[in-house]
């Protein structure tokens, strides 16, 4: 069984408060995995530890069958909290700038703009985008370079209902 991500007893403590308590995950290639919990439950903190944005106080992280390192993290696309955008650039220009970092190309940018439904934004600057448009552009940036693992924190935040998943009551 090939796992893209494994954690063992991943822990983060701030002062006297344990915000992530011995989290163990085994996520296989192709899996869709979601965290559900109250605000402050440690969901974002866990994602930040996996991405190297903060360091764990305990536990282990394994990516793609190896102990975590920066080369493994280069295979991850992510969107944590609000996307960091160049507000004076268009959607295309933002993706082009980020593609230089993530190994994308012109072909990727056009495909990604279609996927996130931002092909018709033209010369409109990201600073003029609605919350949903900024969120979709952030997801587009996370898709650059065709990552092997995608980590999205509250990905439907601000999206119009046509982009949100719908669940029927049963």
Backbone as JSON, one array per atom type, in Angstrom:
{
  "sequence": "XXXXXXXXXXXXXXXXXXXXXXXXXXXXXXXXXXXXXXXXXXXXXXXXXXXXXXXXXXXXXXXXXXXXXXXXXXXXXXXXXXXXXXXXXXXXXXXXXXXXXXXXXXXXXXXXXXXXXXXXXXXXXXXXXXXXXXXXXXXXXXXXXXXXXXXXXXXXXXXXXXXXXXXXXX",
  "N": [[0.85, -1.17, 0.0], [0.71, 2.11, -0.99], [1.5, 5.0, 0.64], [0.89, 8.46, 0.68], [1.06, 10.21, 2.7], [1.94, 9.93, 6.05], [1.44, 10.2, 9.48], [2.63, 10.04, 12.81], [1.6, 10.14, 15.98], [1.61, 12.97, 16.02], [2.19, 16.09, 17.45], [1.47, 19.28, 18.84], [2.19, 21.98, 20.92], [1.25, 24.94, 22.52], [2.42, 27.0, 24.86], [0.74, 26.14, 27.71], [-1.21, 24.77, 26.43], [-2.26, 22.07, 24.53], [-2.58, 21.81, 21.2], [-2.66, 20.15, 19.01], [-2.95, 16.81, 19.35], [-1.23, 14.03, 19.48], [-1.66, 13.02, 16.76], [-2.34, 10.65, 14.39], [-2.08, 9.64, 11.12], [-2.85, 7.9, 8.09], [-2.64, 8.19, 4.86], [-3.56, 7.21, 1.74], [-2.38, 7.14, -1.68], [-4.42, 8.84, -3.93], [-6.54, 9.03, -2.19], [-9.15, 10.99, -0.68], [-9.19, 13.09, 1.94], [-10.53, 14.44, 4.85], [-10.59, 16.88, 7.46], [-12.68, 17.27, 10.21], [-14.05, 19.36, 12.58], [-14.4, 21.45, 15.52], [-13.75, 25.03, 15.68], [-10.44, 25.76, 16.56], [-9.71, 23.17, 17.08], [-7.39, 22.06, 16.09], [-7.02, 21.49, 13.4], [-6.01, 23.18, 11.27], [-3.5, 23.69, 12.37], [-2.35, 21.13, 12.3], [-2.18, 20.74, 9.52], [-0.4, 22.81, 8.91], [1.91, 21.88, 10.2], [2.47, 19.61, 8.67], [3.09, 20.84, 6.27], [5.37, 22.21, 6.92], [5.24, 24.76, 7.89], [5.05, 25.32, 10.54], [6.76, 23.87, 13.33], [6.49, 20.58, 14.65], [6.0, 19.57, 18.09], [6.28, 17.05, 18.85], [6.25, 13.65, 17.62], [6.07, 12.1, 14.32], [6.51, 12.64, 10.78], [5.85, 11.39, 7.61], [6.41, 11.52, 4.19], [5.43, 10.37, 1.06], [6.56, 7.86, 1.5], [8.98, 8.37, 2.79], [11.02, 9.86, 5.38], [10.03, 13.16, 6.26], [11.08, 15.89, 4.25], [12.41, 18.83, 2.6], [12.42, 18.35, -0.15], [10.42, 16.44, -0.5], [8.27, 18.0, 0.31], [8.07, 19.74, -1.81], [6.48, 18.47, -3.56], [3.94, 18.95, -2.86], [0.91, 20.7, -3.16], [-0.68, 23.59, -1.87], [-3.13, 25.38, 0.08], [-3.53, 27.39, 2.63], [-5.48, 28.99, 4.94], [-5.96, 32.36, 3.96], [-5.37, 33.03, 0.49], [-2.17, 34.08, -0.63], [-1.82, 36.61, -2.67], [-0.69, 38.45, -5.57], [-1.87, 41.47, -5.64], [-1.92, 43.47, -7.53], [-1.77, 42.24, -9.94], [-3.12, 40.3, -12.69], [-5.26, 37.33, -12.82], [-4.07, 35.45, -14.55], [-1.44, 36.49, -14.62], [-0.71, 36.23, -11.91], [-0.74, 33.41, -11.64], [1.3, 32.84, -13.45], [3.56, 34.03, -12.22], [3.69, 32.5, -9.83], [4.04, 30.01, -10.98], [6.65, 30.0, -11.79], [7.95, 29.43, -9.46], [6.85, 26.94, -8.79], [7.19, 25.17, -10.89], [5.41, 25.11, -13.05], [3.93, 25.64, -16.34], [3.17, 27.52, -19.36], [1.04, 26.13, -20.57], [-0.07, 24.73, -18.39], [-1.11, 26.92, -16.95], [-3.25, 27.95, -18.48], [-4.97, 25.71, -18.46], [-5.46, 25.49, -15.71], [-6.72, 27.94, -15.15], [-9.11, 27.45, -16.47], [-10.09, 25.26, -14.97], [-10.57, 26.45, -12.46], [-12.39, 28.31, -13.15], [-11.7, 30.97, -14.05], [-11.13, 32.07, -16.49], [-12.27, 34.19, -17.85], [-11.55, 36.62, -16.71], [-9.87, 38.49, -17.72], [-8.17, 41.57, -17.84], [-8.59, 42.3, -15.27], [-7.54, 43.05, -12.04], [-6.25, 41.1, -9.32], [-6.67, 42.25, -6.83], [-9.14, 43.4, -7.14], [-10.87, 41.35, -7.16], [-13.64, 39.31, -6.1], [-14.25, 37.68, -2.9], [-14.7, 34.94, -3.37], [-13.57, 34.64, -5.95], [-10.89, 35.2, -5.39], [-10.36, 33.06, -3.71], [-10.7, 30.9, -5.48], [-8.59, 31.47, -7.22], [-6.47, 31.08, -5.45], [-6.73, 28.3, -5.04], [-6.15, 27.53, -7.63], [-3.44, 28.28, -7.75], [-2.42, 26.45, -5.92], [-2.68, 24.16, -7.44], [-0.7, 24.32, -9.34], [2.09, 22.95, -11.1], [1.22, 20.37, -10.94], [0.74, 18.83, -8.38], [1.56, 16.03, -6.21], [0.27, 15.7, -3.86], [-2.37, 17.38, -2.38], [-3.12, 19.94, -0.2], [-5.62, 21.51, 1.37], [-7.02, 24.1, 3.2], [-10.07, 24.73, 4.46], [-11.32, 24.9, 1.78], [-13.7, 25.65, 0.41], [-14.45, 28.04, 1.4], [-15.98, 31.09, 1.01], [-16.74, 30.55, -1.6], [-19.04, 30.62, -4.32], [-22.35, 29.17, -4.28], [-22.64, 27.5, -6.48], [-20.22, 26.28, -6.74], [-19.81, 24.88, -4.47], [-19.92, 21.73, -2.76], [-22.9, 19.8, -2.69], [-25.1, 18.32, -0.4], [-27.53, 15.9, 0.08], [-30.23, 15.55, 2.35], [-30.69, 12.59, 4.11]],
  "CA": [[0.0, 0.0, 0.0], [1.52, 3.33, -1.07], [0.96, 6.14, 1.38], [1.49, 9.75, 0.36], [1.28, 10.91, 3.97], [1.74, 9.2, 7.3], [1.92, 10.88, 10.68], [2.57, 9.19, 13.99], [1.54, 10.87, 17.25], [1.98, 14.36, 15.75], [1.75, 16.9, 18.58], [1.89, 20.69, 18.91], [1.81, 22.6, 22.18], [1.52, 26.37, 22.69], [2.34, 27.27, 26.29], [0.17, 25.02, 28.45], [-2.32, 24.21, 25.65], [-1.97, 21.13, 23.45], [-3.55, 22.12, 20.13], [-2.72, 18.93, 18.2], [-2.59, 15.82, 20.37], [-0.89, 12.67, 19.04], [-2.44, 12.75, 15.56], [-1.76, 9.63, 13.52], [-2.81, 9.54, 9.85], [-2.32, 7.09, 7.0], [-3.41, 8.62, 3.69], [-3.09, 6.54, 0.53], [-2.44, 7.84, -2.95], [-5.77, 8.86, -4.49], [-7.55, 9.27, -1.15], [-9.6, 12.32, -0.3], [-9.24, 13.02, 3.39], [-10.96, 15.72, 5.4], [-10.66, 17.1, 8.91], [-13.91, 17.9, 10.67], [-13.96, 19.67, 14.0], [-14.69, 22.81, 15.94], [-12.66, 25.99, 15.63], [-9.47, 25.54, 17.62], [-9.5, 21.74, 17.31], [-6.06, 21.66, 15.64], [-7.01, 21.1, 11.99], [-5.05, 24.02, 10.53], [-2.18, 23.46, 12.98], [-1.84, 19.86, 11.75], [-1.8, 20.98, 8.13], [0.81, 23.64, 8.91], [3.05, 21.02, 10.55], [2.75, 18.77, 7.5], [3.67, 21.7, 5.24], [6.61, 22.82, 7.39], [5.01, 26.16, 8.26], [5.39, 25.32, 11.97], [7.41, 22.61, 13.68], [5.8, 19.82, 15.69], [6.71, 19.36, 19.35], [6.45, 15.61, 18.99], [5.71, 12.83, 16.56], [6.8, 11.91, 13.07], [5.8, 12.85, 9.52], [6.46, 10.7, 6.47], [5.81, 11.88, 2.9], [5.79, 9.54, -0.08], [7.36, 6.73, 1.95], [10.27, 8.77, 3.34], [10.92, 10.93, 6.39], [9.73, 14.44, 5.62], [12.15, 16.83, 3.93], [11.93, 19.88, 1.7], [12.17, 17.8, -1.49], [9.08, 15.85, -0.44], [7.28, 19.08, 0.4], [7.93, 20.37, -3.13], [5.47, 17.7, -4.28], [2.65, 19.28, -2.25], [0.25, 21.97, -3.44], [-1.43, 23.9, -0.65], [-3.8, 26.65, 0.34], [-3.83, 27.47, 4.05], [-6.09, 30.28, 5.27], [-6.21, 33.2, 2.79], [-4.29, 32.94, -0.5], [-1.28, 35.23, -0.78], [-1.87, 36.97, -4.09], [-0.19, 39.75, -6.03], [-3.14, 42.15, -5.89], [-1.81, 44.35, -8.7], [-1.63, 41.4, -11.13], [-4.3, 39.55, -13.11], [-5.23, 35.91, -12.46], [-3.03, 34.82, -15.37], [-0.12, 36.96, -14.17], [-0.45, 35.59, -10.63], [-0.37, 32.02, -11.89], [2.6, 32.83, -14.12], [4.58, 34.3, -11.19], [3.82, 31.34, -8.94], [4.52, 28.85, -11.74], [8.12, 30.04, -11.79], [8.37, 28.76, -8.22], [6.32, 25.59, -8.66], [7.48, 24.33, -12.04], [4.34, 25.07, -14.03], [4.26, 26.21, -17.64], [2.06, 28.25, -19.97], [-0.08, 25.2, -20.78], [-0.7, 24.53, -17.08], [-1.84, 28.11, -16.53], [-4.53, 27.99, -19.2], [-5.8, 24.63, -17.94], [-5.85, 25.81, -14.34], [-7.72, 29.01, -15.22], [-10.38, 26.8, -16.82], [-10.53, 24.44, -13.85], [-11.08, 27.3, -11.38], [-13.36, 29.21, -13.78], [-11.24, 32.35, -14.07], [-10.63, 32.38, -17.84], [-12.86, 35.42, -18.38], [-11.27, 37.78, -15.86], [-9.14, 39.46, -18.54], [-7.15, 42.43, -17.22], [-9.01, 42.64, -13.91], [-6.49, 42.76, -11.06], [-6.68, 40.23, -8.21], [-7.15, 43.1, -5.75], [-10.52, 43.76, -7.42], [-11.64, 40.12, -7.18], [-14.49, 38.96, -4.95], [-13.66, 36.68, -2.02], [-14.74, 33.65, -4.07], [-12.59, 34.64, -7.04], [-9.56, 35.09, -4.77], [-10.24, 31.69, -3.22], [-10.48, 30.04, -6.65], [-7.22, 31.71, -7.69], [-5.61, 30.38, -4.5], [-6.79, 26.88, -5.38], [-5.39, 27.41, -8.88], [-2.01, 28.33, -7.41], [-2.1, 25.17, -5.28], [-2.65, 23.13, -8.48], [0.46, 24.5, -10.21], [3.11, 21.92, -11.04], [0.58, 19.06, -10.83], [1.26, 18.23, -7.15], [1.18, 14.66, -5.85], [-0.58, 15.81, -2.67], [-3.0, 18.69, -2.3], [-3.57, 20.24, 1.16], [-6.46, 22.7, 1.3], [-7.66, 24.44, 4.46], [-11.36, 25.37, 4.18], [-11.27, 25.28, 0.36], [-14.94, 26.21, -0.13], [-14.7, 29.32, 2.06], [-16.2, 32.22, 0.11], [-17.14, 30.16, -2.95], [-20.46, 30.66, -4.64], [-22.99, 27.87, -4.08], [-22.48, 26.64, -7.65], [-18.94, 25.59, -6.63], [-19.78, 24.12, -3.22], [-20.59, 20.44, -2.85], [-24.24, 19.77, -2.11], [-25.41, 17.04, 0.23], [-28.96, 15.73, 0.31], [-30.59, 14.93, 3.62], [-31.21, 11.23, 3.91]],
  "C": [[0.9, 1.24, 0.0], [0.81, 4.47, -0.35], [1.67, 7.41, 0.93], [1.81, 10.52, 1.62], [1.0, 9.97, 5.12], [2.24, 10.1, 8.43], [1.76, 9.9, 11.84], [2.69, 10.07, 15.21], [2.03, 12.32, 17.1], [1.35, 15.27, 16.81], [2.3, 18.31, 18.46], [1.31, 21.29, 20.18], [2.19, 24.07, 22.13], [1.33, 26.68, 24.17], [1.87, 26.03, 27.02], [-0.9, 24.27, 27.64], [-1.8, 23.3, 24.53], [-3.01, 21.35, 22.37], [-3.65, 21.0, 19.1], [-2.15, 17.82, 19.08], [-2.46, 14.42, 19.77], [-1.72, 12.24, 17.83], [-1.69, 11.76, 14.67], [-2.66, 9.46, 12.3], [-2.1, 8.57, 8.92], [-3.17, 7.39, 5.77], [-2.78, 8.02, 2.45], [-3.18, 7.45, -0.69], [-3.86, 7.72, -3.51], [-6.87, 9.1, -3.48], [-7.92, 10.74, -1.07], [-9.86, 12.24, 1.19], [-9.62, 14.38, 3.92], [-10.92, 15.73, 6.91], [-11.99, 17.78, 9.21], [-13.76, 18.14, 12.16], [-14.26, 21.12, 14.26], [-13.5, 23.71, 15.68], [-11.74, 25.73, 16.81], [-9.17, 24.08, 17.9], [-8.13, 21.24, 16.85], [-5.96, 21.26, 14.18], [-5.95, 21.87, 11.2], [-3.64, 23.81, 11.08], [-1.56, 22.18, 12.43], [-1.38, 20.05, 10.31], [-0.52, 21.81, 8.05], [2.04, 22.83, 9.29], [3.45, 20.15, 9.36], [3.48, 19.58, 6.43], [4.98, 22.36, 5.66], [6.47, 24.29, 7.75], [5.25, 26.37, 9.75], [5.99, 23.94, 12.27], [6.62, 21.9, 14.78], [6.66, 19.75, 16.95], [6.91, 17.88, 19.62], [5.85, 14.89, 17.81], [6.56, 12.82, 15.31], [5.89, 12.18, 11.87], [6.58, 12.14, 8.43], [5.69, 11.1, 5.22], [6.33, 10.95, 1.83], [6.78, 8.44, 0.31], [8.71, 7.06, 2.56], [10.06, 9.78, 4.45], [10.81, 12.28, 5.68], [11.0, 15.27, 5.4], [11.61, 17.84, 2.93], [11.69, 19.37, 0.28], [10.78, 17.15, -1.55], [8.0, 16.92, -0.42], [7.09, 19.8, -0.93], [6.87, 19.67, -3.97], [4.06, 17.97, -3.76], [2.16, 20.63, -2.77], [-0.61, 22.3, -2.23], [-2.09, 25.28, -0.71], [-4.22, 26.61, 1.8], [-4.29, 28.89, 4.34], [-6.29, 31.09, 3.99], [-5.06, 33.08, 1.79], [-3.46, 34.23, -0.54], [-1.16, 35.57, -2.26], [-1.15, 38.28, -4.34], [-1.43, 40.53, -6.47], [-3.11, 43.06, -7.11], [-1.64, 43.57, -10.0], [-2.95, 40.69, -11.44], [-4.19, 38.1, -12.63], [-4.13, 35.2, -13.24], [-1.65, 35.21, -14.89], [0.26, 36.37, -12.81], [0.0, 34.15, -10.83], [1.0, 31.92, -12.55], [3.72, 33.06, -13.1], [4.81, 33.08, -10.3], [4.33, 30.12, -9.69], [6.04, 28.83, -11.83], [8.68, 29.35, -10.56], [8.01, 27.28, -8.2], [6.52, 24.7, -9.87], [6.35, 24.19, -13.03], [4.81, 25.62, -15.37], [3.01, 26.89, -18.21], [0.82, 27.37, -20.16], [-0.82, 24.95, -19.46], [-1.58, 25.71, -16.69], [-3.2, 28.18, -17.2], [-5.48, 26.92, -18.68], [-6.33, 24.96, -16.54], [-6.89, 26.93, -14.32], [-9.08, 28.45, -15.59], [-10.94, 26.03, -15.64], [-11.18, 25.3, -12.77], [-12.02, 28.39, -11.89], [-12.95, 30.69, -13.67], [-10.7, 32.75, -15.44], [-11.13, 33.72, -18.36], [-12.58, 36.66, -17.53], [-10.47, 38.84, -16.58], [-8.08, 40.23, -17.78], [-7.52, 42.87, -15.81], [-7.92, 42.18, -12.94], [-7.06, 41.95, -9.9], [-7.19, 41.04, -7.03], [-8.59, 43.53, -5.92], [-11.44, 42.53, -7.41], [-12.54, 40.01, -5.94], [-13.75, 37.93, -4.1], [-13.61, 35.31, -2.71], [-13.73, 33.56, -5.2], [-11.17, 34.52, -6.49], [-9.32, 33.66, -4.27], [-9.98, 30.74, -4.38], [-9.09, 30.23, -7.22], [-6.22, 31.04, -6.76], [-5.58, 28.88, -4.74], [-6.02, 26.63, -6.66], [-3.89, 27.42, -8.62], [-1.58, 27.01, -6.78], [-1.99, 24.04, -6.31], [-1.43, 23.23, -9.4], [1.48, 23.38, -10.01], [2.56, 20.52, -10.86], [1.05, 18.31, -9.58], [0.75, 16.8, -6.91], [0.27, 14.62, -4.64], [-1.09, 17.23, -2.61], [-3.55, 18.88, -0.89], [-4.31, 21.56, 1.12], [-7.17, 22.91, 2.63], [-8.9, 25.26, 4.15], [-11.46, 25.83, 2.72], [-12.54, 25.89, -0.2], [-15.31, 27.54, 0.52], [-14.84, 30.44, 1.02], [-16.65, 31.85, -1.29], [-18.64, 30.27, -3.11], [-21.04, 29.26, -4.52], [-22.82, 26.95, -5.28], [-21.17, 25.87, -7.6], [-18.85, 24.74, -5.37], [-20.43, 22.76, -3.45], [-21.95, 20.5, -2.17], [-24.5, 18.37, -1.56], [-26.91, 16.99, 0.49], [-29.19, 15.11, 1.68], [-31.17, 13.56, 3.34], [-31.77, 10.69, 5.19]]
}
